[in-house]
Amino acid sequence: MRVIVCGAGRVGVGIARRLSHENNEVTVVDQSKELIRAVTERLDVRGVVGNGAYPETLEEAGAREADMVIAVTFSDEVNMVACQIAHSLFKVPTKIARVRAQGYLDPRYSDIFSRNHLPIDVVISPEREVSEAITQRMSTPGAFELKTFVDGRVWAVGVKLREDCAIVNTPLRQVAELFPDLKITIVAVKRGDHIWRAHSGDMLEAGDRVFFIADRADVSRALEIMGEAARQARRVIIVGGGNIGLFVAKGLEKMGAMKIRLIERNRKRAEIIAEELERTIVLQGDGLDRSILREAGVSEAETVVAVTDNDQVNILAGVVAKREGSRRAMALINDQDYGPISEAVGVDRYVDPRATTISTILQHIRRGRIKGVYSLSDGDAELIDAVALETSPLVGKPLREANLPEGVMIGAVYRDNEVQMPTGDMVINAGDRVVLMSMRENVKDVEQMFRVSIEYF
């Protein structure tokens, strides 16, 4: 596949890295010579210096032969025009654009991105994506990773095992024997920097990061067994009143009876968001100011989530809040190098917007009947939700005879409005939703399994 990536920022480089590792022909376009030099030195990609919205730049990048344009520059307008030019002049089949400004995403103007106006096939709003990710994780505070599939019926959860965890020093095969009615499948284990597909003989250790796929109804019990039975927060403080903070507050208001306080430094912005929120109390002040945190009730808060546009402020706000009595702290981290640092100083969870955006883009890049994708461990593995077609090699035979690649593990099957856990005797039927984990080197195999074959028509 020939792909043009407009923008050599964190997201652009991340998606270029992923696609180049999968042997796609990738060209990265950016106006910065330094960024293009850096990306071409680090990755097996071609670089073009120029504005991605200019026809001559896209032509130099190979737009006439391109299968896809992914526009993720810092300018919404450049991203939108790049897609328009790619469509009108070069007939590029698939156009993806990142759009941050909420004015473009107002439902009243929803037809602006139609084929007859701005022909963008997929519009990605990072702020909305990240807000939803934060809200989901706050609903299950014991997990450091959470992604839902199949309209929320199947959950993929990441949890870090503590010393007192009931399944530490236990082979995975015994976990299933100890809890036979628990609908979960442990699909991957990360120890240190190494992640691998889970095997029945693997012995879990304290500190391991375990990823499991489960029926939504069994997630709470699974977390309790793993020593992370934290309740959903009832008192929450949000530090930062930008779009993400506003969206998180709105999402939490919909979750029920929850006391929400939001701290915003800018007075004008604080007044604007106070008018938009119904049950959230907005305080104007500095989220690092202990007196403001105390006024917000930090000592009684189960969770403080810091979502300003400054990573250092978010980390410090989490640390200060914990010292003032908050049970948990979550921070928005744009620079992936700060993630481990935030955990080392006491921040319980962090959210990486880059990883969230890349996962959303991958969902639309993957071939086959792929409904959802979520990237794990900076792309070392992926969680995939796919529809089994009649021509799939998985269909019509017991799973033990399916010859799945070594790095692929099925976590759950959704059939007839019921979540089922895979067994060796299970036979996949056409139309089943299959949620699985694949190591990076086997993603192409998964795409092949769920491809639309000519025999399908």
Short mmCIF file of C-alpha atoms in Angstrom, two decimals:
data_model
loop_
_atom_site.label_atom_id
_atom_site.label_comp_id
_atom_site.label_asym_id
_atom_site.label_seq_id
_atom_site.Cartn_x
_atom_site.Cartn_y
_atom_site.Cartn_z
CA MET A 1 0.00 0.00 0.00
CA ARG A 2 1.26 3.49 -0.90
CA VAL A 3 0.57 6.02 1.85
CA ILE A 4 1.32 9.72 2.15
CA VAL A 5 1.52 11.08 5.70
CA CYS A 6 1.26 14.87 5.93
CA GLY A 7 2.84 16.02 9.17
CA ALA A 8 6.03 14.81 10.85
CA GLY A 9 4.94 15.43 14.43
CA ARG A 10 4.49 12.70 17.05
CA VAL A 11 1.37 11.23 15.47
CA GLY A 12 2.69 11.45 11.91
CA VAL A 13 5.97 9.78 12.81
CA GLY A 14 4.16 7.17 14.88
CA ILE A 15 1.86 6.13 12.05
CA ALA A 16 4.72 6.27 9.52
CA ARG A 17 6.77 3.98 11.74
CA ARG A 18 3.92 1.51 12.06
CA LEU A 19 3.18 1.41 8.33
CA SER A 20 6.82 1.22 7.26
CA HIS A 21 7.43 -1.71 9.61
CA GLU A 22 4.60 -3.48 7.77
CA ASN A 23 6.39 -3.01 4.43
CA ASN A 24 4.12 -0.30 3.09
CA GLU A 25 5.54 2.43 0.84
CA VAL A 26 5.35 5.53 3.03
CA THR A 27 6.13 9.14 2.16
CA VAL A 28 6.17 11.78 4.90
CA VAL A 29 5.52 15.43 4.03
CA ASP A 30 6.37 18.36 6.30
CA GLN A 31 7.50 21.96 5.91
CA SER A 32 10.36 21.43 8.38
CA LYS A 33 13.60 20.22 6.80
CA GLU A 34 14.84 19.17 10.22
CA LEU A 35 11.81 16.97 10.93
CA ILE A 36 11.98 15.35 7.49
CA ARG A 37 15.69 14.69 7.89
CA ALA A 38 15.08 13.12 11.30
CA VAL A 39 12.24 10.85 10.15
CA THR A 40 14.07 9.63 7.03
CA GLU A 41 17.18 8.85 9.07
CA ARG A 42 15.20 6.83 11.63
CA LEU A 43 12.65 5.11 9.40
CA ASP A 44 12.51 3.39 6.03
CA VAL A 45 10.35 6.12 4.50
CA ARG A 46 10.69 8.76 1.82
CA GLY A 47 10.59 12.41 2.84
CA VAL A 48 9.30 15.48 1.02
CA VAL A 49 9.78 19.02 2.30
CA GLY A 50 6.76 21.19 1.57
CA ASN A 51 3.20 22.11 2.41
CA GLY A 52 0.88 19.10 2.20
CA ALA A 53 -1.95 21.32 0.95
CA TYR A 54 -0.02 22.33 -2.19
CA PRO A 55 -0.72 20.27 -5.35
CA GLU A 56 2.94 20.23 -6.41
CA THR A 57 3.98 18.92 -2.99
CA LEU A 58 1.45 16.08 -3.09
CA GLU A 59 2.43 15.25 -6.65
CA GLU A 60 6.10 15.08 -5.65
CA ALA A 61 5.06 12.79 -2.78
CA GLY A 62 3.46 10.39 -5.26
CA ALA A 63 -0.22 11.25 -4.88
CA ARG A 64 -1.05 9.96 -8.38
CA GLU A 65 -0.22 6.42 -7.27
CA ALA A 66 -1.18 6.74 -3.59
CA ASP A 67 -3.80 4.53 -1.95
CA MET A 68 -4.23 6.79 1.06
CA VAL A 69 -3.46 10.26 2.42
CA ILE A 70 -3.28 10.75 6.19
CA ALA A 71 -3.17 14.46 7.08
CA VAL A 72 -2.08 15.05 10.69
CA THR A 73 -0.28 18.40 10.56
CA PHE A 74 -0.84 20.94 13.33
CA SER A 75 -3.17 22.93 11.06
CA ASP A 76 -6.75 21.75 10.59
CA GLU A 77 -7.03 23.81 7.45
CA VAL A 78 -3.92 22.27 5.88
CA ASN A 79 -5.25 18.80 6.73
CA MET A 80 -8.62 19.49 5.13
CA VAL A 81 -7.21 21.11 1.99
CA ALA A 82 -4.67 18.29 1.59
CA CYS A 83 -7.55 15.81 1.48
CA GLN A 84 -9.50 17.99 -0.95
CA ILE A 85 -6.52 18.27 -3.33
CA ALA A 86 -5.79 14.54 -2.99
CA HIS A 87 -9.38 13.81 -4.02
CA SER A 88 -9.95 16.42 -6.72
CA LEU A 89 -6.61 16.28 -8.54
CA PHE A 90 -5.21 12.85 -7.79
CA LYS A 91 -8.27 10.66 -7.07
CA VAL A 92 -6.69 9.19 -3.92
CA PRO A 93 -9.18 6.53 -2.69
CA THR A 94 -8.92 7.11 1.07
CA LYS A 95 -8.40 10.40 2.89
CA ILE A 96 -7.98 10.74 6.67
CA ALA A 97 -7.71 14.11 8.42
CA ARG A 98 -7.11 15.15 12.00
CA VAL A 99 -9.36 18.08 12.93
CA ARG A 100 -8.95 19.73 16.33
CA ALA A 101 -11.15 22.85 16.13
CA GLN A 102 -14.56 21.98 17.53
CA GLY A 103 -16.24 24.55 15.29
CA TYR A 104 -15.72 22.23 12.34
CA LEU A 105 -17.23 19.31 14.25
CA ASP A 106 -20.47 20.97 15.29
CA PRO A 107 -23.34 18.58 14.42
CA ARG A 108 -25.10 21.43 12.63
CA TYR A 109 -22.36 21.33 9.99
CA SER A 110 -22.01 17.55 9.82
CA ASP A 111 -22.34 17.45 6.03
CA ILE A 112 -19.28 19.65 5.50
CA PHE A 113 -17.10 16.54 5.16
CA SER A 114 -19.34 14.83 2.63
CA ARG A 115 -18.09 13.80 -0.79
CA ASN A 116 -19.78 16.81 -2.39
CA HIS A 117 -18.09 19.32 -0.10
CA LEU A 118 -14.86 18.34 1.67
CA PRO A 119 -14.32 14.72 0.62
CA ILE A 120 -12.69 13.37 3.79
CA ASP A 121 -13.42 9.71 4.47
CA VAL A 122 -12.41 9.74 8.14
CA VAL A 123 -12.28 12.78 10.41
CA ILE A 124 -10.41 12.26 13.67
CA SER A 125 -10.89 14.56 16.65
CA PRO A 126 -8.03 13.78 19.08
CA GLU A 127 -9.60 15.77 21.90
CA ARG A 128 -12.85 13.81 21.74
CA GLU A 129 -11.00 10.49 21.40
CA VAL A 130 -8.78 11.24 24.38
CA SER A 131 -11.71 12.50 26.47
CA GLU A 132 -13.60 9.26 25.84
CA ALA A 133 -10.50 7.23 26.77
CA ILE A 134 -10.12 9.14 30.04
CA THR A 135 -13.80 8.75 30.90
CA GLN A 136 -13.66 5.00 30.22
CA ARG A 137 -10.59 4.55 32.40
CA MET A 138 -12.18 6.51 35.22
CA SER A 139 -15.13 4.12 35.12
CA THR A 140 -12.69 1.28 35.88
CA PRO A 141 -9.95 2.86 38.01
CA GLY A 142 -8.21 -0.45 38.74
CA ALA A 143 -7.10 -0.73 35.10
CA PHE A 144 -4.24 1.17 33.50
CA GLU A 145 -5.54 0.35 30.01
CA LEU A 146 -9.12 -0.02 28.80
CA LYS A 147 -10.74 -0.35 25.40
CA THR A 148 -14.26 -1.48 24.60
CA PHE A 149 -15.37 -3.41 21.51
CA VAL A 150 -18.63 -4.74 20.04
CA ASP A 151 -20.65 -1.73 21.23
CA GLY A 152 -19.30 -2.04 24.76
CA ARG A 153 -20.13 -5.74 25.23
CA VAL A 154 -16.49 -6.90 25.12
CA TRP A 155 -13.82 -5.13 27.16
CA ALA A 156 -10.05 -5.30 26.81
CA VAL A 157 -8.33 -4.42 30.07
CA GLY A 158 -4.74 -3.94 31.20
CA VAL A 159 -3.89 -4.39 34.88
CA LYS A 160 -0.60 -4.34 36.79
CA LEU A 161 -0.22 -7.23 39.22
CA ARG A 162 0.70 -6.38 42.79
CA GLU A 163 2.48 -8.57 45.34
CA ASP A 164 -0.80 -9.55 47.01
CA CYS A 165 -2.50 -10.52 43.72
CA ALA A 166 -4.22 -13.91 43.97
CA ILE A 167 -2.82 -15.17 40.65
CA VAL A 168 0.84 -14.21 41.15
CA ASN A 169 3.16 -17.25 40.86
CA THR A 170 0.33 -19.21 39.27
CA PRO A 171 0.46 -20.76 35.76
CA LEU A 172 -2.23 -19.29 33.51
CA ARG A 173 -3.85 -22.70 32.96
CA GLN A 174 -4.65 -22.82 36.68
CA VAL A 175 -6.35 -19.42 36.58
CA ALA A 176 -9.03 -20.88 34.32
CA GLU A 177 -9.34 -23.92 36.58
CA LEU A 178 -9.69 -21.78 39.72
CA PHE A 179 -12.35 -19.51 38.20
CA PRO A 180 -14.19 -21.64 35.60
CA ASP A 181 -17.23 -19.35 35.38
CA LEU A 182 -15.15 -16.19 34.83
CA LYS A 183 -15.50 -15.00 31.24
CA ILE A 184 -12.01 -13.62 30.64
CA THR A 185 -9.06 -14.61 28.47
CA ILE A 186 -5.56 -13.37 29.35
CA VAL A 187 -4.06 -12.64 25.93
CA ALA A 188 -0.76 -10.85 26.61
CA VAL A 189 1.79 -10.26 29.33
CA LYS A 190 4.30 -7.41 29.54
CA ARG A 191 7.31 -7.75 31.82
CA GLY A 192 9.66 -4.79 31.78
CA ASP A 193 9.92 -3.74 28.13
CA HIS A 194 9.05 -7.18 26.74
CA ILE A 195 5.50 -8.10 25.72
CA TRP A 196 4.46 -11.53 24.52
CA ARG A 197 1.39 -13.59 23.69
CA ALA A 198 0.17 -15.36 26.82
CA HIS A 199 0.62 -19.14 27.02
CA SER A 200 -1.04 -21.59 29.38
CA GLY A 201 2.27 -22.40 31.09
CA ASP A 202 3.30 -18.78 31.74
CA MET A 203 3.95 -18.04 35.41
CA LEU A 204 2.80 -14.55 36.35
CA GLU A 205 4.96 -12.34 38.56
CA ALA A 206 4.33 -9.24 40.65
CA GLY A 207 4.82 -6.17 38.50
CA ASP A 208 3.66 -7.88 35.32
CA ARG A 209 1.24 -5.94 33.16
CA VAL A 210 -1.48 -8.34 32.10
CA PHE A 211 -3.93 -7.72 29.25
CA PHE A 212 -7.19 -9.64 29.24
CA ILE A 213 -10.35 -9.67 27.11
CA ALA A 214 -13.61 -10.20 28.94
CA ASP A 215 -17.36 -10.02 28.97
CA ARG A 216 -18.23 -6.57 30.31
CA ALA A 217 -20.15 -8.13 33.21
CA ASP A 218 -17.04 -9.98 34.42
CA VAL A 219 -14.54 -7.13 34.40
CA SER A 220 -15.17 -5.97 37.99
CA ARG A 221 -14.78 -9.48 39.37
CA ALA A 222 -11.64 -10.07 37.32
CA LEU A 223 -10.08 -6.88 38.67
CA GLU A 224 -11.06 -7.89 42.19
CA ILE A 225 -9.29 -11.24 41.75
CA MET A 226 -6.23 -9.38 40.48
CA GLY A 227 -6.22 -7.10 43.51
CA GLU A 228 -7.56 -3.97 41.80
CA ALA A 229 -11.16 -3.77 42.99
CA ALA A 230 -11.29 0.04 43.14
CA ARG A 231 -14.75 1.54 42.93
CA GLN A 232 -15.77 4.09 40.34
CA ALA A 233 -14.97 7.53 41.67
CA ARG A 234 -17.79 9.59 43.18
CA ARG A 235 -15.77 12.74 43.77
CA VAL A 236 -13.59 13.93 40.92
CA ILE A 237 -11.42 17.01 40.38
CA ILE A 238 -10.41 17.98 36.85
CA VAL A 239 -7.39 20.27 36.44
CA GLY A 240 -7.52 22.09 33.13
CA GLY A 241 -10.55 23.55 31.36
CA GLY A 242 -9.53 23.17 27.74
CA ASN A 243 -11.61 21.12 25.31
CA ILE A 244 -10.44 17.85 26.84
CA GLY A 245 -11.29 18.96 30.37
CA LEU A 246 -14.69 20.19 29.20
CA PHE A 247 -15.45 16.93 27.35
CA VAL A 248 -14.35 14.84 30.32
CA ALA A 249 -16.61 16.84 32.64
CA LYS A 250 -19.56 16.41 30.27
CA GLY A 251 -18.88 12.69 30.03
CA LEU A 252 -18.72 12.31 33.80
CA GLU A 253 -21.95 14.25 34.22
CA LYS A 254 -23.67 11.60 32.10
CA MET A 255 -22.34 8.77 34.29
CA GLY A 256 -24.60 9.56 37.21
CA ALA A 257 -24.47 11.04 40.69
CA MET A 258 -20.90 12.28 40.84
CA LYS A 259 -19.48 15.39 42.48
CA ILE A 260 -17.27 17.10 39.92
CA ARG A 261 -15.01 20.09 40.41
CA LEU A 262 -13.05 21.67 37.55
CA ILE A 263 -10.12 24.04 38.05
CA GLU A 264 -9.26 26.43 35.21
CA ARG A 265 -6.57 29.09 35.43
CA ASN A 266 -7.98 31.52 32.84
CA ARG A 267 -10.94 33.49 34.21
CA LYS A 268 -12.65 34.05 30.85
CA ARG A 269 -12.35 30.39 29.92
CA ALA A 270 -13.64 29.37 33.35
CA GLU A 271 -16.74 31.52 32.84
CA ILE A 272 -17.37 30.01 29.38
CA ILE A 273 -17.19 26.38 30.50
CA ALA A 274 -19.22 27.09 33.65
CA GLU A 275 -22.11 28.05 31.37
CA GLU A 276 -21.77 24.83 29.35
CA LEU A 277 -21.70 22.44 32.31
CA GLU A 278 -24.76 21.50 34.33
CA ARG A 279 -23.56 19.89 37.56
CA THR A 280 -19.85 20.66 37.56
CA ILE A 281 -18.58 23.40 39.85
CA VAL A 282 -15.90 25.45 38.08
CA LEU A 283 -13.17 27.11 40.16
CA GLN A 284 -10.89 29.77 38.71
CA GLY A 285 -7.31 29.27 39.85
CA ASP A 286 -4.06 27.36 39.52
CA GLY A 287 -4.31 23.57 39.76
CA LEU A 288 -0.93 23.50 41.50
CA ASP A 289 -2.17 25.83 44.25
CA ARG A 290 -2.85 23.77 47.38
CA SER A 291 -5.45 26.25 48.60
CA ILE A 292 -7.45 25.87 45.37
CA LEU A 293 -7.18 22.08 45.56
CA ARG A 294 -8.38 22.16 49.17
CA GLU A 295 -11.28 24.42 48.19
CA ALA A 296 -12.18 21.81 45.56
CA GLY A 297 -12.21 19.11 48.24
CA VAL A 298 -9.05 17.24 47.24
CA SER A 299 -8.81 15.35 50.53
CA GLU A 300 -12.14 13.66 49.80
CA ALA A 301 -11.60 13.13 46.06
CA GLU A 302 -11.17 9.60 44.76
CA THR A 303 -9.57 10.84 41.53
CA VAL A 304 -7.83 13.97 40.29
CA VAL A 305 -7.31 14.07 36.54
CA ALA A 306 -4.94 16.69 35.15
CA VAL A 307 -5.52 17.54 31.48
CA THR A 308 -3.81 20.87 30.84
CA ASP A 309 -1.68 21.33 27.71
CA ASN A 310 1.52 21.06 29.76
CA ASP A 311 2.87 17.61 30.69
CA GLN A 312 4.96 18.90 33.58
CA VAL A 313 1.99 20.72 35.08
CA ASN A 314 -0.16 17.60 34.75
CA ILE A 315 2.43 15.44 36.52
CA LEU A 316 3.00 17.98 39.30
CA ALA A 317 -0.75 18.50 39.76
CA GLY A 318 -1.13 14.74 40.23
CA VAL A 319 1.71 14.61 42.77
CA VAL A 320 0.42 17.61 44.75
CA ALA A 321 -3.13 16.23 44.73
CA LYS A 322 -1.96 12.86 46.08
CA ARG A 323 -0.05 14.59 48.87
CA GLU A 324 -3.15 16.58 49.72
CA GLY A 325 -5.19 13.41 50.14
CA SER A 326 -6.58 12.38 46.74
CA ARG A 327 -6.81 8.58 46.42
CA ARG A 328 -5.72 8.47 42.78
CA ALA A 329 -4.21 10.76 40.16
CA MET A 330 -4.38 10.56 36.38
CA ALA A 331 -2.38 12.74 33.98
CA LEU A 332 -2.52 13.57 30.29
CA ILE A 333 0.98 13.00 28.86
CA ASN A 334 1.83 14.09 25.31
CA ASP A 335 5.54 13.22 25.47
CA GLN A 336 5.83 9.43 25.80
CA ASP A 337 9.13 9.79 27.69
CA TYR A 338 7.22 11.38 30.58
CA GLY A 339 4.92 8.36 31.01
CA PRO A 340 7.29 6.22 33.11
CA ILE A 341 8.42 9.34 35.00
CA SER A 342 4.85 10.16 36.00
CA GLU A 343 4.35 6.65 37.40
CA ALA A 344 7.69 6.81 39.24
CA VAL A 345 6.65 9.96 41.14
CA GLY A 346 3.25 8.59 42.18
CA VAL A 347 0.81 9.33 39.34
CA ASP A 348 -1.39 6.24 39.13
CA ARG A 349 -2.40 6.38 35.47
CA TYR A 350 -1.46 8.38 32.41
CA VAL A 351 -3.10 8.79 29.02
CA ASP A 352 -1.07 9.19 25.82
CA PRO A 353 -3.09 11.10 23.16
CA ARG A 354 -0.67 9.98 20.46
CA ALA A 355 -1.37 6.30 21.11
CA THR A 356 -5.12 6.94 21.13
CA THR A 357 -5.04 8.82 17.82
CA ILE A 358 -2.79 6.23 16.14
CA SER A 359 -5.13 3.43 17.22
CA THR A 360 -8.07 5.27 15.65
CA ILE A 361 -6.17 5.76 12.39
CA LEU A 362 -5.12 2.10 12.31
CA GLN A 363 -8.75 1.04 12.52
CA HIS A 364 -9.30 2.61 9.09
CA ILE A 365 -6.02 1.40 7.60
CA ARG A 366 -6.38 -2.28 8.43
CA ARG A 367 -7.63 -4.38 5.53
CA GLY A 368 -10.45 -6.88 5.94
CA ARG A 369 -13.61 -6.58 8.00
CA ILE A 370 -11.91 -4.85 10.91
CA LYS A 371 -14.31 -3.01 13.25
CA GLY A 372 -11.88 -1.80 15.88
CA VAL A 373 -8.16 -1.60 16.63
CA TYR A 374 -6.22 -0.62 19.73
CA SER A 375 -2.44 -0.42 19.88
CA LEU A 376 -0.55 -1.88 22.86
CA SER A 377 2.99 -1.19 24.06
CA ASP A 378 3.76 1.47 21.44
CA GLY A 379 2.76 -0.82 18.58
CA ASP A 380 4.34 -4.09 19.70
CA ALA A 381 0.85 -5.66 19.69
CA GLU A 382 -2.70 -4.82 18.69
CA LEU A 383 -6.16 -5.65 19.93
CA ILE A 384 -8.45 -6.24 16.97
CA ASP A 385 -12.23 -6.59 16.62
CA ALA A 386 -13.15 -8.27 13.32
CA VAL A 387 -16.10 -9.90 11.57
CA ALA A 388 -15.66 -13.48 10.35
CA LEU A 389 -16.80 -13.95 6.75
CA GLU A 390 -17.78 -17.20 5.07
CA THR A 391 -14.47 -17.29 3.21
CA SER A 392 -12.36 -16.83 6.37
CA PRO A 393 -10.02 -19.75 7.11
CA LEU A 394 -11.26 -19.57 10.72
CA VAL A 395 -14.84 -20.45 9.84
CA GLY A 396 -16.27 -23.94 10.02
CA LYS A 397 -13.58 -25.74 11.97
CA PRO A 398 -12.63 -26.15 15.65
CA LEU A 399 -10.17 -23.52 16.80
CA ARG A 400 -7.58 -26.16 17.66
CA GLU A 401 -7.46 -26.96 13.92
CA ALA A 402 -7.37 -23.34 12.76
CA ASN A 403 -3.55 -23.10 12.75
CA LEU A 404 -3.48 -19.62 14.23
CA PRO A 405 -0.11 -17.87 13.99
CA GLU A 406 2.02 -18.10 17.14
CA GLY A 407 1.55 -14.41 17.93
CA VAL A 408 -2.26 -14.39 17.66
CA MET A 409 -4.69 -15.23 20.44
CA ILE A 410 -8.48 -15.05 20.32
CA GLY A 411 -9.91 -13.44 23.45
CA ALA A 412 -13.67 -13.55 22.93
CA VAL A 413 -16.36 -14.31 20.35
CA TYR A 414 -19.63 -12.40 20.18
CA ARG A 415 -22.49 -14.46 18.76
CA ASP A 416 -26.28 -14.29 19.11
CA ASN A 417 -26.05 -11.37 21.59
CA GLU A 418 -23.76 -13.36 23.87
CA VAL A 419 -20.07 -13.10 24.69
CA GLN A 420 -18.36 -16.50 24.57
CA MET A 421 -14.85 -17.42 25.62
CA PRO A 422 -12.82 -19.42 23.08
CA THR A 423 -12.07 -23.13 23.58
CA GLY A 424 -10.34 -25.67 21.40
CA ASP A 425 -13.72 -27.14 20.44
CA MET A 426 -15.33 -23.83 19.49
CA VAL A 427 -16.24 -23.45 15.83
CA ILE A 428 -16.28 -19.89 14.44
CA ASN A 429 -19.38 -19.13 12.37
CA ALA A 430 -19.76 -16.59 9.57
CA GLY A 431 -20.91 -13.31 11.06
CA ASP A 432 -19.25 -13.84 14.46
CA ARG A 433 -17.43 -10.87 15.96
CA VAL A 434 -13.97 -12.03 16.99
CA VAL A 435 -11.89 -9.96 19.43
CA LEU A 436 -8.25 -11.00 19.47
CA MET A 437 -4.70 -9.94 20.26
CA SER A 438 -1.98 -9.99 17.61
CA MET A 439 1.70 -9.33 17.93
CA ARG A 440 2.96 -6.77 15.45
CA GLU A 441 4.59 -9.31 13.15
CA ASN A 442 1.29 -11.20 12.73
CA VAL A 443 -1.06 -8.29 11.96
CA LYS A 444 -0.89 -9.01 8.22
CA ASP A 445 -1.92 -12.61 8.95
CA VAL A 446 -4.96 -11.32 10.85
CA GLU A 447 -5.92 -9.01 7.98
CA GLN A 448 -5.73 -12.01 5.65
CA MET A 449 -7.98 -14.05 7.94
CA PHE A 450 -10.73 -11.43 7.77
CA ARG A 451 -10.29 -10.21 4.22
CA VAL A 452 -13.16 -9.98 1.75
CA SER A 453 -12.31 -12.71 -0.77
CA ILE A 454 -13.57 -12.73 -4.35
CA GLU A 455 -15.42 -15.91 -3.38
CA TYR A 456 -17.57 -13.81 -1.07
CA PHE A 457 -19.36 -12.12 -3.96
#
